[in-house]
CSV table of C-alpha atoms and ligand atoms in Angstrom, one decimal:
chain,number,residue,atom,x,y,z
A,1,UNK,CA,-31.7,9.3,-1.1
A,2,UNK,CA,-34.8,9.5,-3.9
A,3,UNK,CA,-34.4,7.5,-7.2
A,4,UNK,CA,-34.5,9.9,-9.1
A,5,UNK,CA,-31.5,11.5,-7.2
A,6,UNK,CA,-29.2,9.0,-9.3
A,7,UNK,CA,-26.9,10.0,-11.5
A,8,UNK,CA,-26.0,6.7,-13.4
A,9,UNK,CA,-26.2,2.9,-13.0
A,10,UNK,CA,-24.8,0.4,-14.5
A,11,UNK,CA,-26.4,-3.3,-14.5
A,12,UNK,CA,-26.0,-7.1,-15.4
A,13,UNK,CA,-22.2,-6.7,-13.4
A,14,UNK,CA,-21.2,-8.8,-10.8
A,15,UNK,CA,-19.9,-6.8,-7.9
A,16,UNK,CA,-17.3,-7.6,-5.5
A,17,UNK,CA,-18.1,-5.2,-3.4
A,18,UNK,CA,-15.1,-6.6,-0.7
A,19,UNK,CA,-17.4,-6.1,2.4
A,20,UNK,CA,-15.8,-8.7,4.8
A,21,UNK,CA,-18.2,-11.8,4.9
A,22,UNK,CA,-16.4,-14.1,7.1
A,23,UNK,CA,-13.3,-15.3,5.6
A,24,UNK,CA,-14.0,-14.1,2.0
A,25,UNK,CA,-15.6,-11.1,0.5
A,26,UNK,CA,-19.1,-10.4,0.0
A,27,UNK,CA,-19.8,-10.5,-4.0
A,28,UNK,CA,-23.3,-10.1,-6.2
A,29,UNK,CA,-23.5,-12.2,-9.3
A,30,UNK,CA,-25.9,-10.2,-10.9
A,31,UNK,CA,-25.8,-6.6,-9.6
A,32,UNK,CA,-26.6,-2.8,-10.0
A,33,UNK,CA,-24.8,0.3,-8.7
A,34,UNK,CA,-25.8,3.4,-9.0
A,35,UNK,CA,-23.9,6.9,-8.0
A,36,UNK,CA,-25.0,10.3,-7.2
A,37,UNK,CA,-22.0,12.7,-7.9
A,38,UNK,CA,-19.2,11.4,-6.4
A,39,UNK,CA,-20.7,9.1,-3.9
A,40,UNK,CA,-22.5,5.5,-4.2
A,41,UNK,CA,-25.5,6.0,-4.0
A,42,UNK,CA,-27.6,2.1,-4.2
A,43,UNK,CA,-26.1,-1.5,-4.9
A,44,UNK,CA,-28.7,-4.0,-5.1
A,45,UNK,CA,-29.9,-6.7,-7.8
A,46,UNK,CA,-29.9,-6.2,-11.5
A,47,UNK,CA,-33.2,-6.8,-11.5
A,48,UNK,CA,-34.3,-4.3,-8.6
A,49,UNK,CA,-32.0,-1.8,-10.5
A,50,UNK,CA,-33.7,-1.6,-13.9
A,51,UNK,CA,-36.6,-1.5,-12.2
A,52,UNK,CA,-35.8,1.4,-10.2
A,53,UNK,CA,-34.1,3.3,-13.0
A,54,UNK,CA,-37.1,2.6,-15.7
A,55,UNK,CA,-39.4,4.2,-12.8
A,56,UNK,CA,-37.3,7.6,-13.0
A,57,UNK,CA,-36.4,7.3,-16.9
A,58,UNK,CA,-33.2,6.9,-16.2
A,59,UNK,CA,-30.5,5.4,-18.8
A,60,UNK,CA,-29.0,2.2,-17.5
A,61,UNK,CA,-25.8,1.2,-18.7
A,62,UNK,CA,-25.3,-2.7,-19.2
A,63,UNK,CA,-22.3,-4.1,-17.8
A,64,UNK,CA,-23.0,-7.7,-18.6
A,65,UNK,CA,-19.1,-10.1,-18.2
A,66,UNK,CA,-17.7,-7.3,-16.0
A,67,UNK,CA,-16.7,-7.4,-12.9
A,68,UNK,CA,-16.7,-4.2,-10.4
A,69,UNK,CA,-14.1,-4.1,-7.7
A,70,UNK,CA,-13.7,-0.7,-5.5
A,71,UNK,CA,-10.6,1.5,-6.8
A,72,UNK,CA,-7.8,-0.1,-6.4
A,73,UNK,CA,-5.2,1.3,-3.4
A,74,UNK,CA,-1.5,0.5,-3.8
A,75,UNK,CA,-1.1,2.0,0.0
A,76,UNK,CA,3.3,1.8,-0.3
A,77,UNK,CA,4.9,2.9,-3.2
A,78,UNK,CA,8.2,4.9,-3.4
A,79,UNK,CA,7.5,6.3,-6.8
A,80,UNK,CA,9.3,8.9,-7.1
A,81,UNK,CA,13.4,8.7,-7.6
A,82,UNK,CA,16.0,9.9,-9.5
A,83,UNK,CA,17.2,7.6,-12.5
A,84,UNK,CA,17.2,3.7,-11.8
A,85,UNK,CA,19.2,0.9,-10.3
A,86,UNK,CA,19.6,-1.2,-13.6
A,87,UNK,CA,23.7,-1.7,-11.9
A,88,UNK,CA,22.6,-3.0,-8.7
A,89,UNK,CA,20.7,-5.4,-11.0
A,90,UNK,CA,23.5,-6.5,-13.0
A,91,UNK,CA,25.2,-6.8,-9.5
A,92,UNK,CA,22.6,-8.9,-7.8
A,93,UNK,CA,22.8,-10.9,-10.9
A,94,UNK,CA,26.5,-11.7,-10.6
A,95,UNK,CA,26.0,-12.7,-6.6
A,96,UNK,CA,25.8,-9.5,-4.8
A,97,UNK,CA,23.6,-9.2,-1.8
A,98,UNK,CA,21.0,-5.8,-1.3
A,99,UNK,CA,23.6,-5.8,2.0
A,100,UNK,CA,26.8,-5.9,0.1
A,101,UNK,CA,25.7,-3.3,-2.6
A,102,UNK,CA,24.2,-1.5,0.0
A,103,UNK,CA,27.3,-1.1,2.3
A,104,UNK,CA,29.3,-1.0,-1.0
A,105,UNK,CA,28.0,2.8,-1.3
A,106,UNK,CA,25.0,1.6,-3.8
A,107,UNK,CA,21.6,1.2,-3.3
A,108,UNK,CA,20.1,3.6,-1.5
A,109,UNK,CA,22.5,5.9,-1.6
A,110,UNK,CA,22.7,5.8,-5.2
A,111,UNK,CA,19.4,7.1,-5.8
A,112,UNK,CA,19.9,9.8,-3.4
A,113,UNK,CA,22.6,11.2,-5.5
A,114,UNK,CA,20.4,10.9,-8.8
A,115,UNK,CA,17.2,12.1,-6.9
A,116,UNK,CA,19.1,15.2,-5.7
A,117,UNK,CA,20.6,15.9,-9.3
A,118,UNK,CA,17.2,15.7,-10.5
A,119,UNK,CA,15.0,18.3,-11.9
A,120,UNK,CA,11.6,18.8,-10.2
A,121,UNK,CA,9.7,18.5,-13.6
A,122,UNK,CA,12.1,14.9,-14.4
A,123,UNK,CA,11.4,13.3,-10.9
A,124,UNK,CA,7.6,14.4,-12.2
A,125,UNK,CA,7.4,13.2,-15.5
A,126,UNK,CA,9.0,9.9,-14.7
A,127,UNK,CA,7.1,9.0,-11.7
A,128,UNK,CA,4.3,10.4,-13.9
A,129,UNK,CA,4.9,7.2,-16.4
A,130,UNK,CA,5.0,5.1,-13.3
A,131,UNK,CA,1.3,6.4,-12.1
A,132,UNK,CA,-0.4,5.9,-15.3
A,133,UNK,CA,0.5,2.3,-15.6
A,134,UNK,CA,-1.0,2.0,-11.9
A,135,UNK,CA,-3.8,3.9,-12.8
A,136,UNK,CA,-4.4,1.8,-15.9
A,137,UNK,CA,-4.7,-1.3,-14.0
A,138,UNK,CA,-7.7,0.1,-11.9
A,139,UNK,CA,-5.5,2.1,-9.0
A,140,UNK,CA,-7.4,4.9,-7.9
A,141,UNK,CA,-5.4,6.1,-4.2
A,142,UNK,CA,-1.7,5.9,-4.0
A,143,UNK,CA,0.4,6.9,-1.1
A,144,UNK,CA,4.1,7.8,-2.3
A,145,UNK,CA,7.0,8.2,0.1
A,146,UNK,CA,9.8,10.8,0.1
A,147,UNK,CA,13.0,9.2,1.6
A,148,UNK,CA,15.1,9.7,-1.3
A,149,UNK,CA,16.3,13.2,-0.7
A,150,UNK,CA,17.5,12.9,2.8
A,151,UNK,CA,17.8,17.0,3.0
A,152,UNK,CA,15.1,19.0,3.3
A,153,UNK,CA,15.2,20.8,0.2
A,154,UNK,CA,15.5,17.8,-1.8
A,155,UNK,CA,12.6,15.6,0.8
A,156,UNK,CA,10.4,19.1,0.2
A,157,UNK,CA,10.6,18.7,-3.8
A,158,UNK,CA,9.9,15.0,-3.4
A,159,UNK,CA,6.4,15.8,-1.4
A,160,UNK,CA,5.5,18.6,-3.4
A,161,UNK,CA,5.9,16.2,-6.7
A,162,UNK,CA,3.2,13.9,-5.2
A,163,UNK,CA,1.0,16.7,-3.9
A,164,UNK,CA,1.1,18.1,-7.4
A,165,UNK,CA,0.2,14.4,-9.1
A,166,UNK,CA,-2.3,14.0,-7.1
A,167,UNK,CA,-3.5,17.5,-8.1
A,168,UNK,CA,-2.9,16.4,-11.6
A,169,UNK,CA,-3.7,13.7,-12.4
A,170,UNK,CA,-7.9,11.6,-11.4
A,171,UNK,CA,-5.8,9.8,-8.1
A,172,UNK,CA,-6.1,10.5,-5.1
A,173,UNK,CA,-2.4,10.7,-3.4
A,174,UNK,CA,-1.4,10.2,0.4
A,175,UNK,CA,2.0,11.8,0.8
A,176,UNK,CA,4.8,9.9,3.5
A,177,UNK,CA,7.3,11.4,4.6
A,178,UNK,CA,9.9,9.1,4.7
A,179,UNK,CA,12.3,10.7,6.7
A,180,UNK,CA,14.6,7.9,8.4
A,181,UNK,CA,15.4,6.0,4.9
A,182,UNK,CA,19.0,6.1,4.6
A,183,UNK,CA,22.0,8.3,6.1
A,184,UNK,CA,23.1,10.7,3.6
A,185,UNK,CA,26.9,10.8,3.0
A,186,UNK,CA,26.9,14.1,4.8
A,187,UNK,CA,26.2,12.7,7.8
A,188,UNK,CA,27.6,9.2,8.2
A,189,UNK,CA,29.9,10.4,11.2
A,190,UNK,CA,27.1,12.1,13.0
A,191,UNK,CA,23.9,10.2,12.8
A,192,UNK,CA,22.9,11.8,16.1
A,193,UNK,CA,22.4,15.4,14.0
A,194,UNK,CA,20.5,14.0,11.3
A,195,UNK,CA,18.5,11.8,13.3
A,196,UNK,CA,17.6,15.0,14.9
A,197,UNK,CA,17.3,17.2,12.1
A,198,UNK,CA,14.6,14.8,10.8
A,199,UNK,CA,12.6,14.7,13.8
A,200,UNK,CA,12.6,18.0,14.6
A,201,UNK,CA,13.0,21.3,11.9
A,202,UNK,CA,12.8,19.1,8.9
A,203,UNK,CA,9.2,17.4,9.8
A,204,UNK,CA,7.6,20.6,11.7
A,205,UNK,CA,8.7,22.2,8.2
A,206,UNK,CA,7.0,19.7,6.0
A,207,UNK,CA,4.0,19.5,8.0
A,208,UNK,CA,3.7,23.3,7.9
A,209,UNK,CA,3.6,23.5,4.3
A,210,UNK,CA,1.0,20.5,4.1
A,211,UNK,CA,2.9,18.1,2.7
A,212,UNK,CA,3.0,15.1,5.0
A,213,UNK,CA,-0.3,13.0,5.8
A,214,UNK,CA,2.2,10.5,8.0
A,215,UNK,CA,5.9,9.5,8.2
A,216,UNK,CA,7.9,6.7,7.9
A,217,UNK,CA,11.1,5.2,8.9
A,218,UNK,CA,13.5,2.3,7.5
A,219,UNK,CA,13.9,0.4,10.5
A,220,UNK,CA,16.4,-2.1,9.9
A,221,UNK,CA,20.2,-3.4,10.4
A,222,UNK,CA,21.3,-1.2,7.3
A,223,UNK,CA,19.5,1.6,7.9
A,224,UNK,CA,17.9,2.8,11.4
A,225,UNK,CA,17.7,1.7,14.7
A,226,UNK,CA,14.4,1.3,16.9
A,227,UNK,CA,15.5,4.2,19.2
A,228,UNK,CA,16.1,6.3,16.3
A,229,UNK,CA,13.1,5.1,14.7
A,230,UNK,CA,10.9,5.4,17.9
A,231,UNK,CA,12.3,9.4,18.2
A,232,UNK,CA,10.5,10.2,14.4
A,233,UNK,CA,7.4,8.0,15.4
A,234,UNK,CA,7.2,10.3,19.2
A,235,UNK,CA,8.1,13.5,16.6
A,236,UNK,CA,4.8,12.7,14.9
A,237,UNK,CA,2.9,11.7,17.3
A,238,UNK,CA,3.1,15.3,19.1
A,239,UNK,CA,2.1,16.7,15.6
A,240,UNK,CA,-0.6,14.4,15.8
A,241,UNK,CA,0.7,12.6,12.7
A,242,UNK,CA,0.0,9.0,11.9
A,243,UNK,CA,3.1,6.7,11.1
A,244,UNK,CA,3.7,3.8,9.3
A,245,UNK,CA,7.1,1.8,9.5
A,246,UNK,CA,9.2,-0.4,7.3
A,247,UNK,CA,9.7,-3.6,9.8
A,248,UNK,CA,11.1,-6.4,9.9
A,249,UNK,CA,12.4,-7.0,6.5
A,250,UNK,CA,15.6,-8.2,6.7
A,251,UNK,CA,16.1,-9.0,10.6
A,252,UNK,CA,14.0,-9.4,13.7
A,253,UNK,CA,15.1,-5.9,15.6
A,254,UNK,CA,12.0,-5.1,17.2
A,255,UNK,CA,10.6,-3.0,14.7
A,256,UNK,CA,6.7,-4.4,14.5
A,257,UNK,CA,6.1,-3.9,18.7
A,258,UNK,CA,7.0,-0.4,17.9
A,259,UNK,CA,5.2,0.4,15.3
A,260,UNK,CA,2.1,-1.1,17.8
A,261,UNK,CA,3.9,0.8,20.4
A,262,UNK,CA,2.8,4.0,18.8
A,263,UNK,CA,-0.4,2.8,16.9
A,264,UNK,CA,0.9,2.8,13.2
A,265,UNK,CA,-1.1,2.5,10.2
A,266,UNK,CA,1.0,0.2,9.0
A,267,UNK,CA,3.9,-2.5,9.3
A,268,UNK,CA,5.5,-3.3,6.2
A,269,UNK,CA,7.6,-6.5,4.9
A,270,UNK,CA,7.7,-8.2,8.1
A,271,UNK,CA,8.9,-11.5,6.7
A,272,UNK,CA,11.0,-11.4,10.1
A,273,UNK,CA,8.2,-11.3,12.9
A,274,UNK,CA,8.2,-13.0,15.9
A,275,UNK,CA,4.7,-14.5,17.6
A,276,UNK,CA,4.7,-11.3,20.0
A,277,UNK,CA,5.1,-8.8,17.4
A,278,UNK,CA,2.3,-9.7,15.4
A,279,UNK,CA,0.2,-10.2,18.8
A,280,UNK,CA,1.2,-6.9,19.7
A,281,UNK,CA,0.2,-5.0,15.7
A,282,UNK,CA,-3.0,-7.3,15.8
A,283,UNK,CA,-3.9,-5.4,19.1
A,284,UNK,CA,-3.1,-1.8,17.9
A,285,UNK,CA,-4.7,-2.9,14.8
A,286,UNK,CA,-1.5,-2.2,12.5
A,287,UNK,CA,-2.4,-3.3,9.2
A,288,UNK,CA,0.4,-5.9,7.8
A,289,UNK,CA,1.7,-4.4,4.2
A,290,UNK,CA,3.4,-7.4,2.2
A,291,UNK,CA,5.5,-6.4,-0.6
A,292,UNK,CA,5.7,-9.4,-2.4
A,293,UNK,CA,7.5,-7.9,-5.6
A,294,UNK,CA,10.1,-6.9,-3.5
A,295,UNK,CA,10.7,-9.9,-1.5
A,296,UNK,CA,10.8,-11.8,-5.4
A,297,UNK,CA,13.4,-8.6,-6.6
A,298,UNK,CA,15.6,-9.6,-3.5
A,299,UNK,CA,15.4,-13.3,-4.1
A,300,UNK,CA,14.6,-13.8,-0.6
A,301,UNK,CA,13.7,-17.1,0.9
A,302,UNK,CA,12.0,-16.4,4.0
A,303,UNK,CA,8.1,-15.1,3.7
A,304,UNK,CA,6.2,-13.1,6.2
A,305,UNK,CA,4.8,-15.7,8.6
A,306,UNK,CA,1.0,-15.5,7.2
A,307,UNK,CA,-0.8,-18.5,9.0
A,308,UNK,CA,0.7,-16.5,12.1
A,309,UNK,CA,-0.9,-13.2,10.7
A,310,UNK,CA,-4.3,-15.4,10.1
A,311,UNK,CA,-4.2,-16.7,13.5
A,312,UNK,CA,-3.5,-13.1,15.3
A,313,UNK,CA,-6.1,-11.5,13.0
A,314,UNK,CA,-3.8,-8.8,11.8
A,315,UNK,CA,-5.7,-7.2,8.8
A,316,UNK,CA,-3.4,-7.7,5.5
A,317,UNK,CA,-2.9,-5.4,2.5
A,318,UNK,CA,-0.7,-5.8,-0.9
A,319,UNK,CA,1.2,-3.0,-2.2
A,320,UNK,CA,3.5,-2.6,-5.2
A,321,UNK,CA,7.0,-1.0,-2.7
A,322,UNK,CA,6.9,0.5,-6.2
A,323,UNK,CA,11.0,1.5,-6.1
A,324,UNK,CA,14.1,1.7,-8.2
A,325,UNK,CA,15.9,-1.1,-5.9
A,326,UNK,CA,13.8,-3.5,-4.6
A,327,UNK,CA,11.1,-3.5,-6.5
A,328,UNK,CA,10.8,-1.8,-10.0
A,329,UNK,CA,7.1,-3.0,-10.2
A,330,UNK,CA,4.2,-0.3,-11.7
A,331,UNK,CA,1.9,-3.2,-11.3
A,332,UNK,CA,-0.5,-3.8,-8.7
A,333,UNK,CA,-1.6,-6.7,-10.7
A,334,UNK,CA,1.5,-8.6,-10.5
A,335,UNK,CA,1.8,-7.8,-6.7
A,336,UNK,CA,-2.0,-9.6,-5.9
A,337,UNK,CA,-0.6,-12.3,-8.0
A,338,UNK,CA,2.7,-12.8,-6.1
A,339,UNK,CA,1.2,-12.4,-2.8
A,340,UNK,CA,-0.9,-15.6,-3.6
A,341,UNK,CA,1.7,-17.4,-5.4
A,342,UNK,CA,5.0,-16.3,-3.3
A,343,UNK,CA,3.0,-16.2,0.2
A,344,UNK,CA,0.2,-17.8,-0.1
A,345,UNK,CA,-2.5,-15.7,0.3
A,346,UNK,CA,-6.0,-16.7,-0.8
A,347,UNK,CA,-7.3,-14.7,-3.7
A,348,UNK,CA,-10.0,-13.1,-1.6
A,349,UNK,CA,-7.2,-12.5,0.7
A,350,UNK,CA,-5.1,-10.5,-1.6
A,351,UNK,CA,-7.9,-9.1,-3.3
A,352,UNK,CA,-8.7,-7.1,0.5
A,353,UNK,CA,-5.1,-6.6,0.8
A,354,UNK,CA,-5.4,-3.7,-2.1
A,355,UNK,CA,-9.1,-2.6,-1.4
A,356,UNK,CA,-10.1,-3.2,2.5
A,357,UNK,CA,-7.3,-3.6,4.0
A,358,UNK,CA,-4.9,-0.9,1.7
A,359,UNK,CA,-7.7,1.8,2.4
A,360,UNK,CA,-7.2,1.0,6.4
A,361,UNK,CA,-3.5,1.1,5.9
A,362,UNK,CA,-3.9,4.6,4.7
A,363,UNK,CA,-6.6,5.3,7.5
A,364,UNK,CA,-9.1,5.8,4.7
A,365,UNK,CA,-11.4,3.5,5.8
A,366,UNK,CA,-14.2,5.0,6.0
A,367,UNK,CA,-13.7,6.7,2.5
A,368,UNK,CA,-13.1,4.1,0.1
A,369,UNK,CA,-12.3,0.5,-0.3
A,370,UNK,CA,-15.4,-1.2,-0.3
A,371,UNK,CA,-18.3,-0.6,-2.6
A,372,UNK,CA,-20.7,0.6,0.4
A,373,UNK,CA,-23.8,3.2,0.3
A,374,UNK,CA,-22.1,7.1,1.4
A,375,UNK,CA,-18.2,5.6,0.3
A,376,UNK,CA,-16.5,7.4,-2.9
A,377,UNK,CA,-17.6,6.4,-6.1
A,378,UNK,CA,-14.1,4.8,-6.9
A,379,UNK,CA,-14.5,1.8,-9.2
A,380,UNK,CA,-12.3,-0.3,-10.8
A,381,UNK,CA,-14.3,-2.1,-14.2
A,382,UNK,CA,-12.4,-5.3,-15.3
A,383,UNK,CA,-13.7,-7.7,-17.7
A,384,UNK,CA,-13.0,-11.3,-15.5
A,385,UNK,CA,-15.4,-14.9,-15.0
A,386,UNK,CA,-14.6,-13.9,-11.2
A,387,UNK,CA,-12.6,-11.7,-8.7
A,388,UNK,CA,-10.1,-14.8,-8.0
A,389,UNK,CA,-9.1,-14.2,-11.9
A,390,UNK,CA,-7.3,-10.6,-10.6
A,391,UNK,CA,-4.9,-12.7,-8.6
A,392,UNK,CA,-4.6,-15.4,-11.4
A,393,UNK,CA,-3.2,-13.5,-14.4
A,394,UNK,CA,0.9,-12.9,-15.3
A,395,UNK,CA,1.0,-9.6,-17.1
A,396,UNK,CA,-2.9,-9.7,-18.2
A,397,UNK,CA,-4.7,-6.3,-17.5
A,398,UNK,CA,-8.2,-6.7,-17.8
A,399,UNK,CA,-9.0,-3.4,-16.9
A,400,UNK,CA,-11.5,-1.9,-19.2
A,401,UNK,CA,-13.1,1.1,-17.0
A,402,UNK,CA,-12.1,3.3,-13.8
A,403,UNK,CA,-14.5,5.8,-12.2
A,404,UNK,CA,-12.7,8.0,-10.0
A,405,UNK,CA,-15.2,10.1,-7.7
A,406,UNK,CA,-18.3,9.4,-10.2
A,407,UNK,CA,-16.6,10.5,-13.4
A,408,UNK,CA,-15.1,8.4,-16.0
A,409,UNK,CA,-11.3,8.2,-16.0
A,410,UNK,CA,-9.7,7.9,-19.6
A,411,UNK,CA,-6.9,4.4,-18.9
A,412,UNK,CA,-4.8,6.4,-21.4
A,413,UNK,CA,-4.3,9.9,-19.1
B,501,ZN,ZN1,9.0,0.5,1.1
């Protein structure tokens, strides 16, 4: 690409530009970046960079005390629901398991009912508030999850919400269907039909009207089985749709050696994984997804096994599980810093788990998540010392700038 082909640059910024340099992330003190529509187009030294730009008379922007990270990616978030689940909070609060409230006919089920009752332009507007806050923070991609309709008119409103956010609003959106979340009341004495409903009219239905980049299942004790699971993942896989699977968060059934089974995405929670399940996602190359918020909503006491992740070289990311239950969290800020402080990730490890790692969760690799030559210009400005200071804060957002394909996102949208 010519110099003059630039568009902008901004110098003086230190750049972690979350290239994998051995066990940390490769980072410029004093760095350039410059972008050509919606691409980046050079990264190089300050120096280099004004040099360059005063040779084509182009205006350089100073970003002296910032930092530039890639757009951030929360790659599993349920954001959209109907009402909230402040009473299973006052529940939990007096003693009540997730389990007990669950089997007690709340939870889950709970937001089903108030997601069905739910106008379209409510479930939009309130996931809407939810977004923003995200977006505030530096997020740039979000995949949302259905899974709280559980029919197909109400799991087709759910997708078409986050096609038309991401059509919106300056984020890109990866839309999950998330058909095996919970068993409707409809069907609790026939899980067979709705297991097969799922896997067969409701997904070929979805798909057609483009609504599903990859599905989901809540493979669990409370919720679905691995044979049930494994019929949506083979479902999919026909359609030649990706999968990504809740595993492993409240009991060891199985659930991460399927999700390699059938080369997922993704493996989320997994604070309940055996040594030959996280052999077996390190060899499909699952990405682990640790939802740290939600493991601190549930008060749970067992972490995902991450010097076992480390050792197996399973590729970590850190998402929000944004959610009414589990984890009524907009912030992917709070998320890096629980994953460090809760599990005991390295900064530079979490700080991968919502760039790198996140945008190979969402097979996106190759797109964003790394500030590289030919990726999207998505960038994430924050006025830090260092990248480690992301991970450090409690309800700090130093945020001050988001480019979103080479254009200048307003924080207040
Ligand atoms: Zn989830």
């Amino acid at each position: 690409m010519k110099i003059d082909d630039w568009d902008q640059i901004w110098v003086g910024a230190g750049l972690a530009t979350m290239v994998a340099d051995g066990r940390s992330n490769q980072e410029i003190a004093d760095g350039a970046i410059a972008l050509k529509g919606d691409r980046i187009a050079w990264i190089g030294s300050s120096a280099e960079g004004e040099q360059r730009a005063q040779a084509c008379g182009l205006v350089v922007s100073d970003a002296k005390g910032i930092w530039i990270t890639p757009g951030l990616i929360d790659c599993h978030t349920h954001l959209i629901y109907g009402g909230n689940r402040v009473d299973d909070f006052e529940q939990r609060m007096s003693g009540a398991s997730y389990e007990q409230i669950a089997r007690a006919g709340g939870g889950i089920n709970s937001t089903i009912k108030m997601t069905r009752a739910a106008t379209t332009s409510s479930l939009r507007d309130s996931a809407a508030v939810r977004l923003m806050r995200l977006m505030a923070e530096g997020v740039t991609t979000i995949e949302i999850k259905s899974g709280y309709g559980m029919s197909l008119e109400a799991e087709h409103a759910m997708l078409q919400v986050a096609h038309d956010l991401g059509r919106d609003y300056p984020i890109t959106v990866r839309k999950t269907f998330l058909g095996l979340h919970a068993l409707p009341a409809e069907y609790a004495d026939d899980r067979q039909t709705f297991v097969k409903l799922v896997c067969g009219p409701w997904l070929s239905a979805l798909h057609s009207a483009g609504l599903v980049d990859a599905v989901d299942a809540f493979c669990e004790s409370i919720a679905f089985s691995v044979a049930e699971t494994a019929k949506l993942l083979e479902a999919a896989r026909l359609l030649d749709i990706r999968a990504h699977v809740h595993a492993g968060q409240l009991s060891e059934l199985g659930a991460p050696q399927l999700a390699a089974q059938y080369r997922a995405l993704s493996a989320a929670h997994l604070e309940f994984l055996s040594a030959e399940g996280a052999a077996q996602i390190a060899r499909a190359g699952t990405v682990a997804v640790l939802l740290p918020t939600a493991y601190y909503t549930l008060q749970q006491s067992k972490p995902p096994p991450i010097p076992l992740l480390r050792e197996m070289g399973v590729a970590m990311a850190v998402a929000t599980d944004s959610n009414p239950g589990s984890s009524p969290c907009s912030s992917i800020l709070l998320a890096l810093n629980m994953a460090c402080s809760l599990f005991g990730l390295t900064p530079q490890e979490a700080l991968a788990g919502v760039t790198r790692n996140a945008a190979r969760a969402l097979g996106l690799e190759s797109e964003i998540g790394t500030l590289e030559v030919g990726k999207r210009a998505d960038l994430a400005f924050f006025r830090i010392v260092r990248p480690a200071e992301l991970c450090y804060g409690l309800g700090v957002n130093p945020c001050e700038r988001v480019i979103r394909g080479g254009t200048a996102r307003d924080l207040r949208c």
